[in-house]
Each structure stands twice: as C-alpha cells, then as structure tokens.
Amino acid sequence: MEAIELEQDQTSQVDTFQPVPAVVSQVRKDTPDTFTLTLEPEGAEPLPSFLPGQFSMLYVFGVGELPISISGDPQEKGKLLYTVRSVGKTTHALVSRKVGDSVGVRGPFGKPWPLKAARGKDVLVVAGGIGLAPLRPVIYYILRHRADYGRLVILYGARSPRDLLYQKQLDSWSRLPDVQVLTTVDYGGLSWHGHVGVVTTLFRYVRLQPLHSVAMVCGPEIMMRYVAWELEARGLPQGDLYVSMERNMKCGVGFCGHCQFGPYFICKDGPIFTYREMRPWLGKYEL
Amino acid sequence: MTGQVLLDTLRIHPFTEGFTQEQLERLAGLAGQVRFQKNAIIFHEGDESSFFYLLLSGSVVLEVTAPGRSLRIQTLGKGEELGWSSLLAPTPGKQFQARALEPVEALVFDGARLRRACDEECSFGYAMMRSLLKVVASRLQATRIQLLDVYSPVKSPAGA
C-alpha cells in the first residue's frame, strides 16, 4: 500500500473549481440521522488522495454543494468516505443518494491535522458528535504508523447512546495496546452501561503528559471551547492544541470570503487551527 | 484497611488535595470502608441517606426514573465523590438513585459526624468546604454544558 506524504499539498492535484463525477458505491446508516457514503470514480479519472482533516465540496446535482470532511482511511486509494448528518435540504439530499447515483466532488481542500508535528508524542483525540468523522482518518493514520507516536487516547462524547458513531470500531480500537478509548453520552437510558456525562468529565480518567502531547479536537464549537479550557487547565500549551473549525464554506480556496472568521478563511487557512490562533475569536457573537 | 493504608488512600484521592497531615488524620478517623456489588442500589431516590463516599474503584451511575422514562444522567468513578449533599445540612431526601454499575469500593463517612467535625475545627472545616466547593463547581459546570445540548442539530444559515 502506498504511503501518504504528510507534507504533500493535495489541493494542487486537482482543478479546484471543476467537480469530478463520482458514483455512490455504498451508503451505510451510522445513527438515525447520520450516514456514511462511499464514493468511487465514475469514469477513468481517479478520485484524489487526501490528508487527514481535509474536506471536499460535494455537489448534489440540482440541489446544492456542501463542504464535508473526509472520514475514511487516507491510505485506502480509489474511494472516499464521507459521514454526513442530515440536518437540512442539501444534507438530506446527499444522504438520500442511492448506490449508483452520481455526486460531484471538488477538493480535497484545507490544512490537515498536525500529524507531522505530533510524531513522537502522545496524541489525544477529543471528538463530540459527528466531530469524530474528521478525526477518524487521524486514528487510521496513527494506527498504521504506530511506532511514530506515543499513546493514543480517544475521548468521544455524543448526545445519547444511539448517536455514537463507529461503535464497533471504537470497541476494536479500545482493545489495542497503547490505545485508550473512552466514550460518554450526555443522557443514557437504563440499558446504557457506559459513561454518562459531558465529554470534559472524561479527562479525569486520562493520564496526560501535557508537555509531551498533542490534542486534536473536533465537535460543536461550544464543546471545543470547554475542552480547550480543560486542557489548558491541565497544562497543555495552546500551540499543541488543535481544533477543527466549521463555517459556511463555498469556494473552498479562499476566494469567495463566505467562511471568513476574523483574519482567517476557514477553507484555506483551516479548517484545522491551533487553539492559540482561534482563542481570540471563539465565542464572539458577531463572527 | 490499616491506619497507614487508609491515610495513604486518602492522601492520593483528589478530594483531599491541599489537606494537611493533621486534616488527613482527622478525616481518616471518621472513615469506614464499604463495597457494593454490581447493580446494587447505593441509595434510592427519596432516601434520607446521610452518607458521603469517596470512590476508590468501580463506577456508580445516578439515575432518575419517571413514568415511562428512565434516564442515566451521570457516571462517577474512581477518584470522585458521591453524596456530597450529606456534607450540608440535612436534606429532605436523595433526589437521584445511585446504582453500582460494576463492583464498587469506597470510603464512607457519616454526614452528621463530618459536619460536627467541621464545626469543631474550623481549619478542617475550611479544607472540607474548599474541596466540596470544587466538587460542586465541577458538577455545576458539567450540568451547564449538558443543558447546552451542544450536539443538537443546528441548521446552517444556508439551510444546508
């Protein structure tokens, strides 16, 4: 299997404005409102490779175009996976695609997670809700390059047990050596025997080496702020804490300005930022 | 558990962070040890239990049951505290049910005796209340985040 090069600019492989036609080869229901679509090339033109954390613009013909993070294994060539939550017209149209339907793909776009900077360190992955999807490629990558990293800690929170993504994978990862997986839900029924409480309550079960760790956080913005405060309080430097931001991305390359956030364009300068970069701008109502 | 083991156990429990040796010894003098089997109910909703627990192993879940609806609202584990309201004035009864999700080992304190000890020795009382406030503040913060329901679907302005 060909190794991916973390420094390679994947965006330069593609025509940024021309969607590549792809065909839906699988639709998998993850939760009642979240689905993972597998796309494969429609013609001879291969789908581009990507780096963990990058996103594509997916075009549902006749409906609209959406930025969706790639949630598959970056080293598995020839197909791209997207985990999509149906919350509006375009996402609903996207998750309603059937096997064999066409979808346009632009990208990949954006800065990836800092897997190069994290080499030799413990990696703390903190995800909330569908935020686990953009982090799954990080987990795949680290598990394929296990010797390059220290402990892998995955903390994952969701609203309820039925909203937890990739449950079988989480279970299998938890059995690997040097991997700690803790999941929690905000509310659980009596049949749920796992942890109940917000994701920040999991930190007390983690032995964090703050000066020898990199944290990668993705989830609702409010959740990321609370996670960042918790990690700061435990001594993790702001520059070693990375967050994935989401805004109304349209062009994907910083031309249109729809996703401007303070001095940044989320699509081009992000979506992955250090918490140090984002801290002054998070929580501002006007942004 | 011998006296020294009990002291060492208390010393490494997060609740006693900042306690002096004398305060640890005073707390150890009030401690008992307790075990609960998996699925044991530690207290029922409405119980007038006045016990305060420092959890040493296992996990406990707080449950609320109403007609047609049962919810697990918080899990507590090793290094956490259960029954903190016992340290305050007597309350009408427990507002939740606590169940051992797995075998639990804990140190147990009688709330009335703890309150008397706090009244008799102010520096001990201050150390206890400082730790208690940290527990309550972190529970309040977690509850606030829970109330935000951060994972509820939010439609983008474009209705995507």
Coordinates of N, CA and C in Angstrom, one line a residue, chain B:
Chain B
M1 N -8.5 -2.3 56.2 CA -7.5 -1.3 55.8 C -6.9 -0.8 57.0
T2 N -5.5 -0.9 57.1 CA -4.8 -0.4 58.3 C -4.8 1.1 58.3
G3 N -4.5 1.7 59.5 CA -4.4 3.2 59.6 C -3.6 3.8 58.5
Q4 N -2.4 3.2 58.3 CA -1.4 3.9 57.4 C -1.9 3.7 55.9
V5 N -2.5 2.6 55.6 CA -3.0 2.4 54.3 C -4.2 3.3 54.0
L6 N -5.0 3.5 55.1 CA -6.2 4.4 54.9 C -5.7 5.8 54.7
L7 N -4.7 6.2 55.5 CA -4.1 7.6 55.3 C -3.6 7.7 53.9
D8 N -2.8 6.7 53.4 CA -2.2 6.8 52.1 C -3.3 6.8 51.0
T9 N -4.4 6.1 51.2 CA -5.5 6.0 50.3 C -6.2 7.4 50.2
L10 N -6.4 8.0 51.4 CA -7.0 9.3 51.4 C -6.1 10.4 50.8
R11 N -4.8 10.2 51.0 CA -3.8 11.2 50.5 C -3.9 11.3 49.0
I12 N -4.0 10.2 48.3 CA -4.0 10.2 46.8 C -5.4 10.5 46.2
H13 N -6.4 10.5 47.1 CA -7.7 10.8 46.5 C -7.8 12.3 46.2
P14 N -8.3 12.6 44.9 CA -8.3 14.1 44.6 C -9.1 15.0 45.5
F15 N -10.0 14.4 46.3 CA -10.8 15.2 47.2 C -9.9 15.9 48.3
T16 N -8.8 15.2 48.7 CA -8.1 15.7 49.8 C -6.8 16.5 49.3
E17 N -6.8 16.9 48.1 CA -5.7 17.8 47.6 C -5.6 19.0 48.5
G18 N -4.5 19.3 49.0 CA -4.3 20.5 49.8 C -4.5 20.3 51.3
F19 N -5.0 19.1 51.7 CA -5.2 18.8 53.1 C -3.8 18.7 53.8
T20 N -3.7 19.1 55.1 CA -2.5 18.9 55.9 C -2.6 17.5 56.4
Q21 N -1.4 17.1 57.0 CA -1.4 15.7 57.6 C -2.4 15.6 58.7
E22 N -2.5 16.7 59.5 CA -3.5 16.6 60.6 C -4.9 16.5 60.1
Q23 N -5.2 17.2 59.0 CA -6.6 17.2 58.5 C -6.8 15.8 57.9
L24 N -5.8 15.2 57.3 CA -6.0 13.9 56.7 C -6.3 12.9 57.8
E25 N -5.5 13.0 58.9 CA -5.7 12.1 60.1 C -7.1 12.3 60.7
R26 N -7.6 13.5 60.7 CA -8.9 13.7 61.3 C -10.0 13.1 60.4
L27 N -9.8 13.2 59.1 CA -10.7 12.6 58.1 C -10.7 11.1 58.2
A28 N -9.4 10.6 58.3 CA -9.3 9.1 58.4 C -10.0 8.6 59.6
G29 N -10.0 9.3 60.7 CA -10.7 8.9 61.9 C -12.2 8.8 61.8
L30 N -12.7 9.4 60.7 CA -14.2 9.3 60.5 C -14.5 8.3 59.4
A31 N -13.5 7.7 58.8 CA -13.8 6.9 57.6 C -14.1 5.5 57.9
G32 N -15.0 4.9 57.1 CA -15.2 3.5 57.1 C -15.0 3.0 55.7
Q33 N -15.0 1.7 55.5 CA -14.8 1.2 54.2 C -16.1 0.4 53.8
V34 N -16.4 0.5 52.5 CA -17.6 -0.2 52.0 C -17.5 -0.7 50.6
R35 N -18.2 -1.8 50.3 CA -18.1 -2.4 49.0 C -19.6 -2.6 48.5
F36 N -19.8 -2.4 47.3 CA -21.1 -2.7 46.7 C -20.9 -3.6 45.5
Q37 N -21.8 -4.6 45.4 CA -21.8 -5.5 44.2 C -22.4 -4.8 43.0
K38 N -22.0 -5.3 41.9 CA -22.6 -4.8 40.6 C -24.1 -4.7 40.7
N39 N -24.7 -3.6 40.3 CA -26.1 -3.4 40.2 C -26.8 -3.1 41.6
A40 N -25.9 -3.1 42.7 CA -26.5 -2.7 44.0 C -27.0 -1.3 44.0
I41 N -28.1 -1.0 44.6 CA -28.6 0.3 44.8 C -27.9 0.9 46.0
I42 N -27.1 2.0 45.8 CA -26.4 2.6 47.0 C -27.4 3.4 47.8
F43 N -28.2 4.2 47.1 CA -29.3 4.8 47.7 C -30.4 5.0 46.7
H44 N -31.7 5.0 47.2 CA -32.8 5.2 46.3 C -33.2 6.7 46.3
E45 N -33.9 7.1 45.3 CA -34.5 8.5 45.3 C -35.4 8.6 46.6
G46 N -35.2 9.7 47.3 CA -36.1 9.9 48.5 C -35.5 9.4 49.8
D47 N -34.4 8.5 49.7 CA -33.8 8.0 50.9 C -33.2 9.2 51.7
E48 N -33.2 9.0 53.0 CA -32.6 10.1 53.8 C -31.2 9.7 54.2
S49 N -30.5 9.0 53.3 CA -29.2 8.6 53.5 C -28.3 9.8 53.8
S50 N -27.4 9.7 54.8 CA -26.6 10.9 55.1 C -25.1 10.5 54.8
F51 N -24.9 9.5 54.0 CA -23.5 9.1 53.8 C -22.8 9.8 52.6
F52 N -21.6 10.1 52.8 CA -20.7 10.7 51.8 C -19.7 9.7 51.5
Y53 N -19.4 9.5 50.2 CA -18.5 8.5 49.7 C -17.3 9.1 48.9
L54 N -16.2 8.5 49.1 CA -15.0 8.8 48.2 C -14.8 7.5 47.5
L55 N -15.0 7.5 46.2 CA -14.9 6.3 45.4 C -13.5 5.9 45.1
L56 N -13.2 4.6 45.4 CA -11.8 4.1 45.2 C -11.7 3.3 43.9
S57 N -12.7 2.6 43.6 CA -12.7 1.8 42.4 C -14.2 1.5 41.9
G58 N -14.3 1.1 40.7 CA -15.6 0.8 40.1 C -16.3 2.1 39.7
S59 N -17.6 2.0 39.3 CA -18.3 3.2 38.9 C -19.8 3.1 39.3
V60 N -20.3 4.3 39.5 CA -21.6 4.5 40.0 C -22.4 5.3 39.0
V61 N -23.6 5.0 38.8 CA -24.4 5.9 37.9 C -25.6 6.5 38.7
L62 N -25.9 7.7 38.4 CA -27.0 8.4 39.0 C -28.2 8.3 38.0
E63 N -29.3 7.8 38.5 CA -30.5 7.6 37.7 C -31.7 8.4 38.2
V64 N -32.5 8.7 37.2 CA -33.8 9.3 37.5 C -34.9 8.5 36.9
T65 N -35.9 8.1 37.6 CA -37.0 7.3 37.0 C -38.3 8.0 37.1
A66 N -39.0 8.1 36.0 CA -40.3 8.7 36.0 C -41.2 7.8 35.2
P67 N -42.5 7.9 35.2 CA -43.4 7.0 34.5 C -43.0 7.0 33.0
G68 N -42.7 5.9 32.5 CA -42.3 5.8 31.0 C -41.0 6.3 30.7
R69 N -40.2 6.7 31.6 CA -38.9 7.3 31.2 C -37.9 7.1 32.3
S70 N -36.8 6.5 32.0 CA -35.7 6.3 33.0 C -34.4 6.9 32.3
L71 N -33.7 7.7 33.0 CA -32.5 8.3 32.5 C -31.3 8.1 33.4
R72 N -30.2 7.8 32.8 CA -28.9 7.8 33.5 C -28.3 9.2 33.2
I73 N -28.1 9.9 34.3 CA -27.6 11.3 34.0 C -26.2 11.6 34.3
Q74 N -25.5 10.7 35.1 CA -24.1 11.0 35.4 C -23.5 9.7 35.9
T75 N -22.3 9.5 35.4 CA -21.5 8.4 35.9 C -20.3 8.9 36.8
L76 N -20.1 8.3 37.9 CA -19.0 8.7 38.8 C -18.1 7.5 38.9
G77 N -16.8 7.7 39.0 CA -15.8 6.6 39.1 C -14.7 6.9 40.1
K78 N -13.7 6.1 40.0 CA -12.5 6.2 40.9 C -12.1 7.6 41.0
G79 N -11.8 8.1 42.2 CA -11.3 9.4 42.4 C -12.4 10.5 42.5
E80 N -13.7 10.0 42.4 CA -14.8 11.0 42.5 C -15.6 10.8 43.8
E81 N -16.5 11.7 44.0 CA -17.3 11.8 45.3 C -18.7 11.5 45.0
L82 N -19.4 10.8 46.0 CA -20.8 10.5 45.8 C -21.5 11.0 47.1
G83 N -22.6 11.6 47.0 CA -23.4 12.0 48.1 C -22.9 13.3 48.8
W84 N -22.5 14.3 48.0 CA -21.9 15.5 48.6 C -22.9 16.3 49.4
S85 N -24.2 16.1 49.1 CA -25.1 16.9 49.8 C -25.2 16.5 51.3
S86 N -24.7 15.3 51.6 CA -24.6 14.9 53.0 C -23.8 15.8 53.9
L87 N -22.9 16.5 53.2 CA -22.0 17.4 54.0 C -22.7 18.7 54.3
L88 N -23.8 19.0 53.8 CA -24.6 20.2 54.1 C -25.6 19.8 55.1
A89 N -26.5 20.8 55.5 CA -27.5 20.5 56.5 C -28.4 19.3 56.0
P90 N -29.0 18.6 56.9 CA -29.9 17.5 56.4 C -30.9 17.9 55.4
T91 N -31.0 17.1 54.3 CA -31.9 17.4 53.2 C -33.1 16.5 53.3
P92 N -34.2 16.9 52.6 CA -35.4 16.1 52.6 C -35.2 14.6 52.1
G93 N -34.2 14.4 51.3 CA -34.0 13.1 50.8 C -33.2 13.1 49.5
K94 N -32.7 12.0 49.1 CA -31.9 12.0 47.9 C -32.8 12.3 46.6
Q95 N -32.2 13.0 45.7 CA -33.0 13.4 44.5 C -32.8 12.4 43.4
F96 N -31.8 11.6 43.5 CA -31.5 10.6 42.5 C -31.3 9.2 43.1
Q97 N -31.3 8.2 42.2 CA -31.0 6.9 42.7 C -29.5 6.6 42.2
A98 N -28.7 6.0 43.1 CA -27.3 5.7 42.8 C -27.2 4.2 42.7
R99 N -26.7 3.7 41.6 CA -26.5 2.3 41.4 C -25.1 2.0 41.0
A100 N -24.5 0.9 41.6 CA -23.2 0.5 41.2 C -23.2 -0.2 39.8
L101 N -22.5 0.4 38.9 CA -22.5 -0.2 37.5 C -21.6 -1.4 37.5
E102 N -20.6 -1.4 38.3 CA -19.7 -2.5 38.5 C -19.3 -2.6 39.9
P103 N -18.6 -3.6 40.4 CA -18.3 -3.6 41.8 C -17.6 -2.3 42.2
V104 N -18.0 -1.8 43.4 CA -17.5 -0.5 43.8 C -16.9 -0.7 45.2
E105 N -15.7 0.0 45.3 CA -15.1 0.1 46.6 C -15.0 1.6 47.0
A106 N -15.3 1.9 48.2 CA -15.4 3.3 48.6 C -15.1 3.5 50.1
L107 N -14.7 4.7 50.4 CA -14.6 5.1 51.8 C -15.9 5.8 52.1
V108 N -16.5 5.6 53.3 CA -17.8 6.1 53.6 C -17.7 6.9 54.9
F109 N -18.4 8.0 54.9 CA -18.4 9.0 56.0 C -19.8 9.3 56.4
D110 N -20.1 9.4 57.7 CA -21.4 9.8 58.1 C -21.5 11.3 58.0
G111 N -22.5 11.8 57.3 CA -22.6 13.2 57.1 C -22.7 14.0 58.4
A112 N -23.5 13.6 59.3 CA -23.6 14.3 60.6 C -22.3 14.4 61.4
R113 N -21.6 13.3 61.4 CA -20.3 13.3 62.1 C -19.3 14.3 61.4
L114 N -19.3 14.2 60.1 CA -18.4 15.1 59.3 C -18.8 16.5 59.6
R115 N -20.0 16.9 59.6 CA -20.4 18.3 59.8 C -20.0 18.7 61.2
R116 N -20.2 17.8 62.2 CA -19.7 18.2 63.6 C -18.2 18.4 63.6
A117 N -17.5 17.6 62.9 CA -16.0 17.7 62.9 C -15.6 19.1 62.2
C118 N -16.4 19.4 61.2 CA -16.1 20.7 60.5 C -16.4 21.9 61.5
D119 N -17.5 21.8 62.3 CA -17.8 22.8 63.2 C -16.8 23.0 64.3
E120 N -16.3 21.8 64.8 CA -15.4 21.8 65.9 C -14.0 22.4 65.6
E121 N -13.5 22.1 64.4 CA -12.2 22.5 64.0 C -12.3 23.3 62.6
C122 N -12.2 24.6 62.7 CA -12.5 25.5 61.6 C -11.6 25.2 60.4
S123 N -10.3 25.0 60.7 CA -9.3 24.8 59.5 C -9.7 23.5 58.8
F124 N -10.1 22.5 59.6 CA -10.5 21.2 58.9 C -11.8 21.5 58.1
G125 N -12.7 22.2 58.7 CA -14.0 22.6 58.1 C -13.7 23.4 56.8
Y126 N -12.8 24.3 56.8 CA -12.5 25.1 55.7 C -11.9 24.2 54.5
A127 N -11.0 23.3 54.9 CA -10.4 22.4 53.9 C -11.5 21.5 53.3
M128 N -12.4 21.0 54.1 CA -13.5 20.2 53.6 C -14.4 21.0 52.7
M129 N -14.8 22.2 53.1 CA -15.7 23.0 52.3 C -15.0 23.5 51.0
R130 N -13.7 23.7 51.0 CA -13.0 24.1 49.8 C -13.0 23.0 48.8
S131 N -12.8 21.7 49.3 CA -12.8 20.6 48.4 C -14.3 20.3 47.9
L132 N -15.2 20.5 48.8 CA -16.6 20.3 48.5 C -17.0 21.3 47.4
L133 N -16.6 22.5 47.5 CA -16.9 23.6 46.5 C -16.4 23.2 45.2
K134 N -15.2 22.7 45.1 CA -14.6 22.2 43.9 C -15.5 21.2 43.2
V135 N -15.9 20.2 44.0 CA -16.8 19.2 43.5 C -18.1 19.8 42.9
V136 N -18.7 20.7 43.7 CA -20.0 21.2 43.3 C -19.8 22.1 42.1
A137 N -18.7 22.9 42.1 CA -18.4 23.7 40.9 C -18.3 22.9 39.6
S138 N -17.5 21.8 39.7 CA -17.3 21.0 38.5 C -18.6 20.3 38.1
R139 N -19.5 19.9 39.1 CA -20.8 19.3 38.7 C -21.7 20.3 38.1
L140 N -21.6 21.6 38.6 CA -22.5 22.6 38.1 C -22.0 22.9 36.6
Q141 N -20.7 23.0 36.4 CA -20.2 23.3 35.1 C -20.6 22.2 34.1
A142 N -20.5 20.9 34.5 CA -20.8 19.8 33.7 C -22.3 19.9 33.4
T143 N -23.1 20.3 34.4 CA -24.6 20.3 34.1 C -24.9 21.5 33.1
R144 N -24.2 22.6 33.3 CA -24.4 23.7 32.3 C -24.1 23.3 30.9
I145 N -23.0 22.5 30.7 CA -22.6 22.1 29.4 C -23.7 21.1 28.9
Q146 N -24.2 20.2 29.8 CA -25.2 19.3 29.4 C -26.5 20.0 29.0
L147 N -26.8 21.1 29.7 CA -28.0 21.8 29.4 C -27.9 22.5 28.0
L148 N -26.6 22.8 27.6 CA -26.5 23.5 26.3 C -26.9 22.6 25.1
D149 N -26.9 21.3 25.4 CA -27.3 20.3 24.4 C -26.5 20.5 23.1
V150 N -25.2 20.6 23.3 CA -24.3 21.0 22.2 C -24.4 20.2 20.9
Y151 N -24.9 18.9 21.0 CA -25.0 18.1 19.9 C -26.3 18.2 19.1
S152 N -27.2 19.0 19.6 CA -28.5 19.1 18.9 C -28.2 19.7 17.5
P153 N -29.0 19.2 16.5 CA -28.7 19.7 15.1 C -28.9 21.2 15.0
V154 N -27.9 21.8 14.3 CA -28.0 23.2 14.0 C -28.0 23.4 12.5
K155 N -29.0 24.0 12.0 CA -29.0 24.2 10.5 C -28.1 25.4 10.2
S156 N -27.4 25.3 9.1 CA -26.5 26.4 8.7 C -27.4 27.5 8.1
P157 N -26.9 28.7 8.1 CA -27.7 29.8 7.6 C -28.3 29.6 6.2
A158 N -27.5 28.8 5.4 CA -27.9 28.5 4.1 C -28.9 27.3 4.0
G159 N -29.2 26.8 5.2 CA -30.2 25.6 5.2 C -29.6 24.4 4.7
A160 N -28.3 24.2 4.7 CA -27.6 23.1 4.1 C -28.0 21.8 4.9

